[in-house]
Amino acid sequence: MKKTVMIVTIPATTEHNGFMSATYEISDNCPVCGKPRGKIFGTFSFDGSRRMNVDGWDNECGHVDKYSDVRKEGKRVAYKKPTEYGKYATTVSSQPPTTDQENTHAGNHISTNKMSL
């Protein structure tokens, strides 16, 4: 069976100040029930002081992936620009990038998705 993954850019820390993000390779299956994770879309993370463009997804099973859990689960990979706010990602990669980089991109809208820090 071919392993498929999601490459997502999320806050690197709970208090990201609008610019500290990181890109991770994670399974495309929910870690709770094993059902497929949702399609990646662009959203915003708000840490209480600043907003930042990040990737989000809604799991069809209803389980919520907290960014803190995704950081623990994921393997850090080369920076990927987050999906544009309000748009869906066009591809899901089965081959991750190979180097680490930091993001310095700031957003300017508040997230309305179910994911939390």
Coordinates of N, CA and C in Angstrom, one line a residue:
M1 N 0.8 -1.2 0.0 CA 0.0 0.0 0.0 C 0.9 1.2 0.0
K2 N 0.6 2.2 -0.9 CA 1.3 3.4 -1.0 C 1.0 4.4 0.2
K3 N 2.1 4.8 0.8 CA 1.9 5.8 1.9 C 1.6 7.2 1.3
T4 N 0.6 7.8 1.7 CA 0.3 9.2 1.3 C 0.4 10.1 2.5
V5 N 0.8 11.3 2.3 CA 1.0 12.2 3.3 C 0.4 13.6 2.9
M6 N 0.3 14.4 3.9 CA -0.1 15.8 3.7 C 1.1 16.7 4.1
I7 N 1.4 17.7 3.3 CA 2.4 18.7 3.7 C 1.7 19.9 4.1
V8 N 1.8 20.3 5.3 CA 1.0 21.5 5.9 C 1.9 22.5 6.5
T9 N 1.6 23.7 6.4 CA 2.3 24.8 7.1 C 1.4 25.4 8.2
I10 N 1.9 25.3 9.4 CA 1.1 25.7 10.6 C 1.9 26.5 11.5
P11 N 1.4 27.1 12.6 CA 2.2 27.9 13.5 C 3.3 27.0 14.1
A12 N 4.5 27.6 14.2 CA 5.6 26.8 14.8 C 5.5 26.7 16.3
T13 N 4.7 27.6 16.9 CA 4.6 27.7 18.3 C 3.2 28.3 18.6
T14 N 2.7 28.1 19.8 CA 1.4 28.7 20.2 C 1.4 30.2 20.1
E15 N 2.4 30.9 20.5 CA 2.5 32.3 20.4 C 3.4 32.7 19.2
H16 N 2.9 32.7 18.0 CA 3.7 32.8 16.8 C 3.9 34.3 16.4
N17 N 3.2 35.2 17.0 CA 3.4 36.6 16.8 C 3.2 37.0 15.3
G18 N 2.5 36.2 14.6 CA 2.1 36.5 13.2 C 3.2 36.1 12.2
F19 N 4.3 35.5 12.6 CA 5.3 35.2 11.6 C 6.1 33.9 11.8
M20 N 5.9 33.2 12.9 CA 6.7 32.0 13.1 C 5.9 30.7 12.7
S21 N 6.1 30.2 11.5 CA 5.4 29.1 11.0 C 6.4 28.0 10.7
A22 N 5.9 26.8 10.5 CA 6.8 25.6 10.1 C 6.0 24.7 9.3
T23 N 6.7 24.0 8.4 CA 6.0 23.0 7.5 C 6.3 21.6 8.0
Y24 N 5.3 20.8 8.0 CA 5.4 19.4 8.5 C 4.8 18.4 7.5
E25 N 5.3 17.2 7.5 CA 4.8 16.1 6.8 C 4.0 15.3 7.8
I26 N 2.7 15.1 7.5 CA 1.8 14.3 8.4 C 1.1 13.2 7.6
S27 N 0.6 12.2 8.3 CA -0.2 11.2 7.6 C -1.5 11.9 7.1
D28 N -2.0 11.4 6.0 CA -3.3 11.9 5.5 C -4.5 11.2 6.2
N29 N -4.3 10.5 7.2 CA -5.3 9.8 8.0 C -5.4 10.4 9.4
C30 N -6.6 10.5 9.9 CA -6.9 11.0 11.3 C -6.1 10.1 12.3
P31 N -5.3 10.6 13.2 CA -4.6 9.8 14.2 C -5.5 9.1 15.2
V32 N -6.8 9.6 15.3 CA -7.7 9.0 16.3 C -8.4 7.8 15.7
C33 N -9.0 7.9 14.5 CA -9.8 6.8 14.0 C -9.3 6.2 12.7
G34 N -8.3 6.8 12.1 CA -7.7 6.3 10.8 C -8.4 6.7 9.5
K35 N -9.5 7.4 9.6 CA -10.2 7.8 8.4 C -9.5 9.0 7.8
P36 N -9.7 9.2 6.5 CA -9.0 10.3 5.8 C -9.2 11.7 6.5
R37 N -8.1 12.4 6.5 CA -8.1 13.8 6.9 C -8.8 14.6 5.8
G38 N -9.2 15.8 6.1 CA -9.9 16.7 5.1 C -8.9 17.3 4.1
K39 N -9.5 17.9 3.1 CA -8.7 18.6 2.1 C -8.1 19.9 2.7
I40 N -6.9 20.2 2.4 CA -6.2 21.4 2.9 C -6.8 22.7 2.3
F41 N -7.0 23.7 3.1 CA -7.4 25.0 2.7 C -6.7 26.1 3.4
G42 N -6.7 27.2 2.8 CA -6.0 28.4 3.5 C -6.9 29.0 4.5
T43 N -6.3 29.3 5.7 CA -7.0 29.9 6.8 C -6.0 30.8 7.6
F44 N -6.4 31.3 8.7 CA -5.6 32.1 9.5 C -5.6 31.6 10.9
S45 N -4.4 31.7 11.6 CA -4.2 31.4 13.0 C -4.1 32.8 13.7
F46 N -4.8 32.9 14.8 CA -4.7 34.1 15.6 C -4.2 33.7 17.0
D47 N -3.1 34.3 17.4 CA -2.5 33.9 18.7 C -2.9 34.9 19.9
G48 N -3.8 35.8 19.6 CA -4.2 36.7 20.6 C -3.7 38.1 20.4
S49 N -2.6 38.2 19.6 CA -2.0 39.5 19.3 C -1.8 39.6 17.8
R50 N -1.5 38.6 17.1 CA -1.2 38.7 15.6 C -1.9 37.5 14.9
R51 N -2.2 37.8 13.6 CA -2.7 36.8 12.7 C -1.7 36.3 11.7
M52 N -1.9 35.1 11.2 CA -0.9 34.5 10.3 C -1.6 33.5 9.3
N53 N -1.3 33.6 8.0 CA -1.8 32.6 7.0 C -1.2 31.3 7.3
V54 N -2.0 30.2 7.4 CA -1.6 28.9 7.6 C -2.5 27.9 6.8
D55 N -2.2 26.6 6.8 CA -3.0 25.6 6.2 C -4.0 25.1 7.3
G56 N -5.2 24.7 6.9 CA -6.2 24.1 7.8 C -6.9 23.0 7.0
W57 N -7.6 22.2 7.8 CA -8.4 21.1 7.2 C -9.5 20.7 8.2
D58 N -10.6 20.2 7.7 CA -11.7 19.7 8.6 C -11.8 18.2 8.3
N59 N -11.5 17.4 9.3 CA -11.7 16.0 9.2 C -13.1 15.6 9.1
E60 N -13.5 14.8 8.1 CA -14.8 14.3 7.9 C -15.3 13.6 9.1
C61 N -14.4 12.9 9.8 CA -14.8 12.1 11.0 C -15.2 13.0 12.1
G62 N -14.9 14.3 12.1 CA -15.2 15.2 13.2 C -14.2 15.4 14.2
H63 N -13.1 14.6 14.2 CA -12.0 14.7 15.1 C -11.2 16.0 14.8
V64 N -10.9 16.8 15.8 CA -10.2 18.0 15.5 C -8.7 17.8 15.8
D65 N -7.9 18.2 14.8 CA -6.4 18.2 15.0 C -5.9 19.5 15.6
K66 N -5.4 19.4 16.7 CA -4.8 20.6 17.4 C -3.4 20.8 16.8
Y67 N -3.0 22.1 16.5 CA -1.7 22.4 15.9 C -0.6 21.8 16.8
S68 N -0.8 21.9 18.1 CA 0.2 21.3 19.1 C 0.4 19.8 18.8
D69 N -0.7 19.1 18.6 CA -0.6 17.6 18.3 C 0.1 17.4 16.9
V70 N -0.3 18.2 16.0 CA 0.3 18.1 14.6 C 1.8 18.3 14.7
R71 N 2.3 19.3 15.5 CA 3.7 19.5 15.6 C 4.4 18.3 16.2
K72 N 3.8 17.6 17.1 CA 4.3 16.4 17.7 C 4.3 15.2 16.7
E73 N 3.2 15.1 16.0 CA 3.1 14.0 15.1 C 4.0 14.1 13.8
G74 N 4.1 15.3 13.3 CA 4.7 15.6 12.0 C 6.2 15.5 12.0
K75 N 6.7 15.4 10.8 CA 8.2 15.4 10.5 C 8.4 16.8 9.9
R76 N 9.3 17.6 10.4 CA 9.6 18.9 9.9 C 10.3 18.7 8.5
V77 N 9.7 19.5 7.5 CA 10.3 19.5 6.2 C 10.5 20.9 5.7
A78 N 10.9 21.0 4.4 CA 11.2 22.3 3.8 C 9.9 23.2 3.8
Y79 N 10.1 24.4 4.0 CA 9.0 25.4 4.0 C 8.2 25.3 2.7
K80 N 6.9 25.3 2.9 CA 5.9 25.4 1.8 C 5.0 26.5 2.1
K81 N 4.8 27.4 1.2 CA 3.9 28.6 1.4 C 2.5 28.0 1.7
P82 N 1.9 28.6 2.7 CA 0.5 28.1 3.0 C -0.4 28.4 1.9
T83 N -1.5 27.6 1.8 CA -2.5 27.8 0.8 C -3.2 29.1 1.0
E84 N -3.5 29.8 -0.1 CA -4.1 31.1 0.0 C -5.4 31.1 0.8
Y85 N -5.6 32.1 1.6 CA -6.8 32.2 2.4 C -8.1 32.0 1.6
G86 N -8.9 31.1 2.0 CA -10.2 30.9 1.4 C -10.1 30.0 0.2
K87 N -9.0 29.5 -0.2 CA -8.8 28.6 -1.3 C -8.4 27.2 -0.8
Y88 N -8.6 26.2 -1.7 CA -8.2 24.8 -1.4 C -6.9 24.5 -2.1
A89 N -6.1 23.6 -1.4 CA -4.9 23.2 -2.0 C -5.2 22.4 -3.3
T90 N -4.3 22.4 -4.3 CA -4.6 21.7 -5.5 C -4.0 20.3 -5.5
T91 N -3.0 20.0 -4.7 CA -2.4 18.7 -4.7 C -2.1 18.2 -3.3
V92 N -2.0 16.9 -3.2 CA -1.5 16.3 -1.9 C -0.3 15.5 -2.3
S93 N 0.8 15.8 -1.6 CA 2.1 15.2 -2.0 C 2.3 13.9 -1.3
S94 N 2.9 12.9 -2.0 CA 3.4 11.7 -1.4 C 4.9 11.7 -1.3
Q95 N 5.5 12.8 -1.8 CA 7.0 12.9 -1.7 C 7.3 14.2 -1.0
P96 N 7.8 14.2 0.2 CA 8.0 15.5 1.0 C 9.3 16.2 0.5
P97 N 9.3 17.5 0.7 CA 10.5 18.3 0.5 C 11.6 17.7 1.4
T98 N 12.9 18.2 1.2 CA 14.0 17.6 1.9 C 14.8 18.5 2.9
T99 N 14.5 19.8 2.9 CA 15.3 20.7 3.8 C 14.4 21.5 4.7
D100 N 14.9 22.0 5.8 CA 14.1 22.9 6.7 C 14.3 24.4 6.3
Q101 N 13.3 25.1 6.5 CA 13.3 26.6 6.4 C 12.3 27.2 7.3
E102 N 12.4 28.4 7.7 CA 11.4 29.1 8.5 C 10.6 30.1 7.6
N103 N 9.4 30.3 8.0 CA 8.5 31.3 7.3 C 8.5 32.6 8.0
T104 N 8.4 33.7 7.2 CA 8.3 35.0 7.8 C 7.1 35.7 7.2
H105 N 6.0 35.0 6.9 CA 4.8 35.5 6.3 C 3.8 35.8 7.3
A106 N 3.2 37.0 7.2 CA 2.1 37.4 8.2 C 0.8 37.5 7.4
G107 N -0.3 37.2 8.1 CA -1.6 37.3 7.5 C -2.3 38.5 8.1
N108 N -3.6 38.6 7.6 CA -4.4 39.8 8.1 C -5.8 39.5 8.2
H109 N -6.2 38.3 8.5 CA -7.6 37.9 8.8 C -7.7 36.9 9.9
I110 N -8.9 36.8 10.5 CA -9.0 35.9 11.7 C -9.6 34.5 11.2
S111 N -9.0 33.4 11.7 CA -9.4 32.1 11.3 C -10.8 31.8 11.9
T112 N -11.6 31.1 11.0 CA -12.9 30.6 11.5 C -13.0 29.1 11.5
N113 N -11.8 28.4 11.3 CA -11.9 26.9 11.2 C -11.9 26.3 12.6
K114 N -12.1 25.0 12.7 CA -12.2 24.3 13.9 C -10.8 24.0 14.6
M115 N -9.7 24.1 13.8 CA -8.4 23.8 14.4 C -8.0 24.8 15.5
S116 N -7.3 24.3 16.5 CA -6.9 25.2 17.6 C -5.4 25.0 17.9
L117 N -4.9 25.9 18.6 CA -3.5 25.8 19.0 C -3.5 24.9 20.2

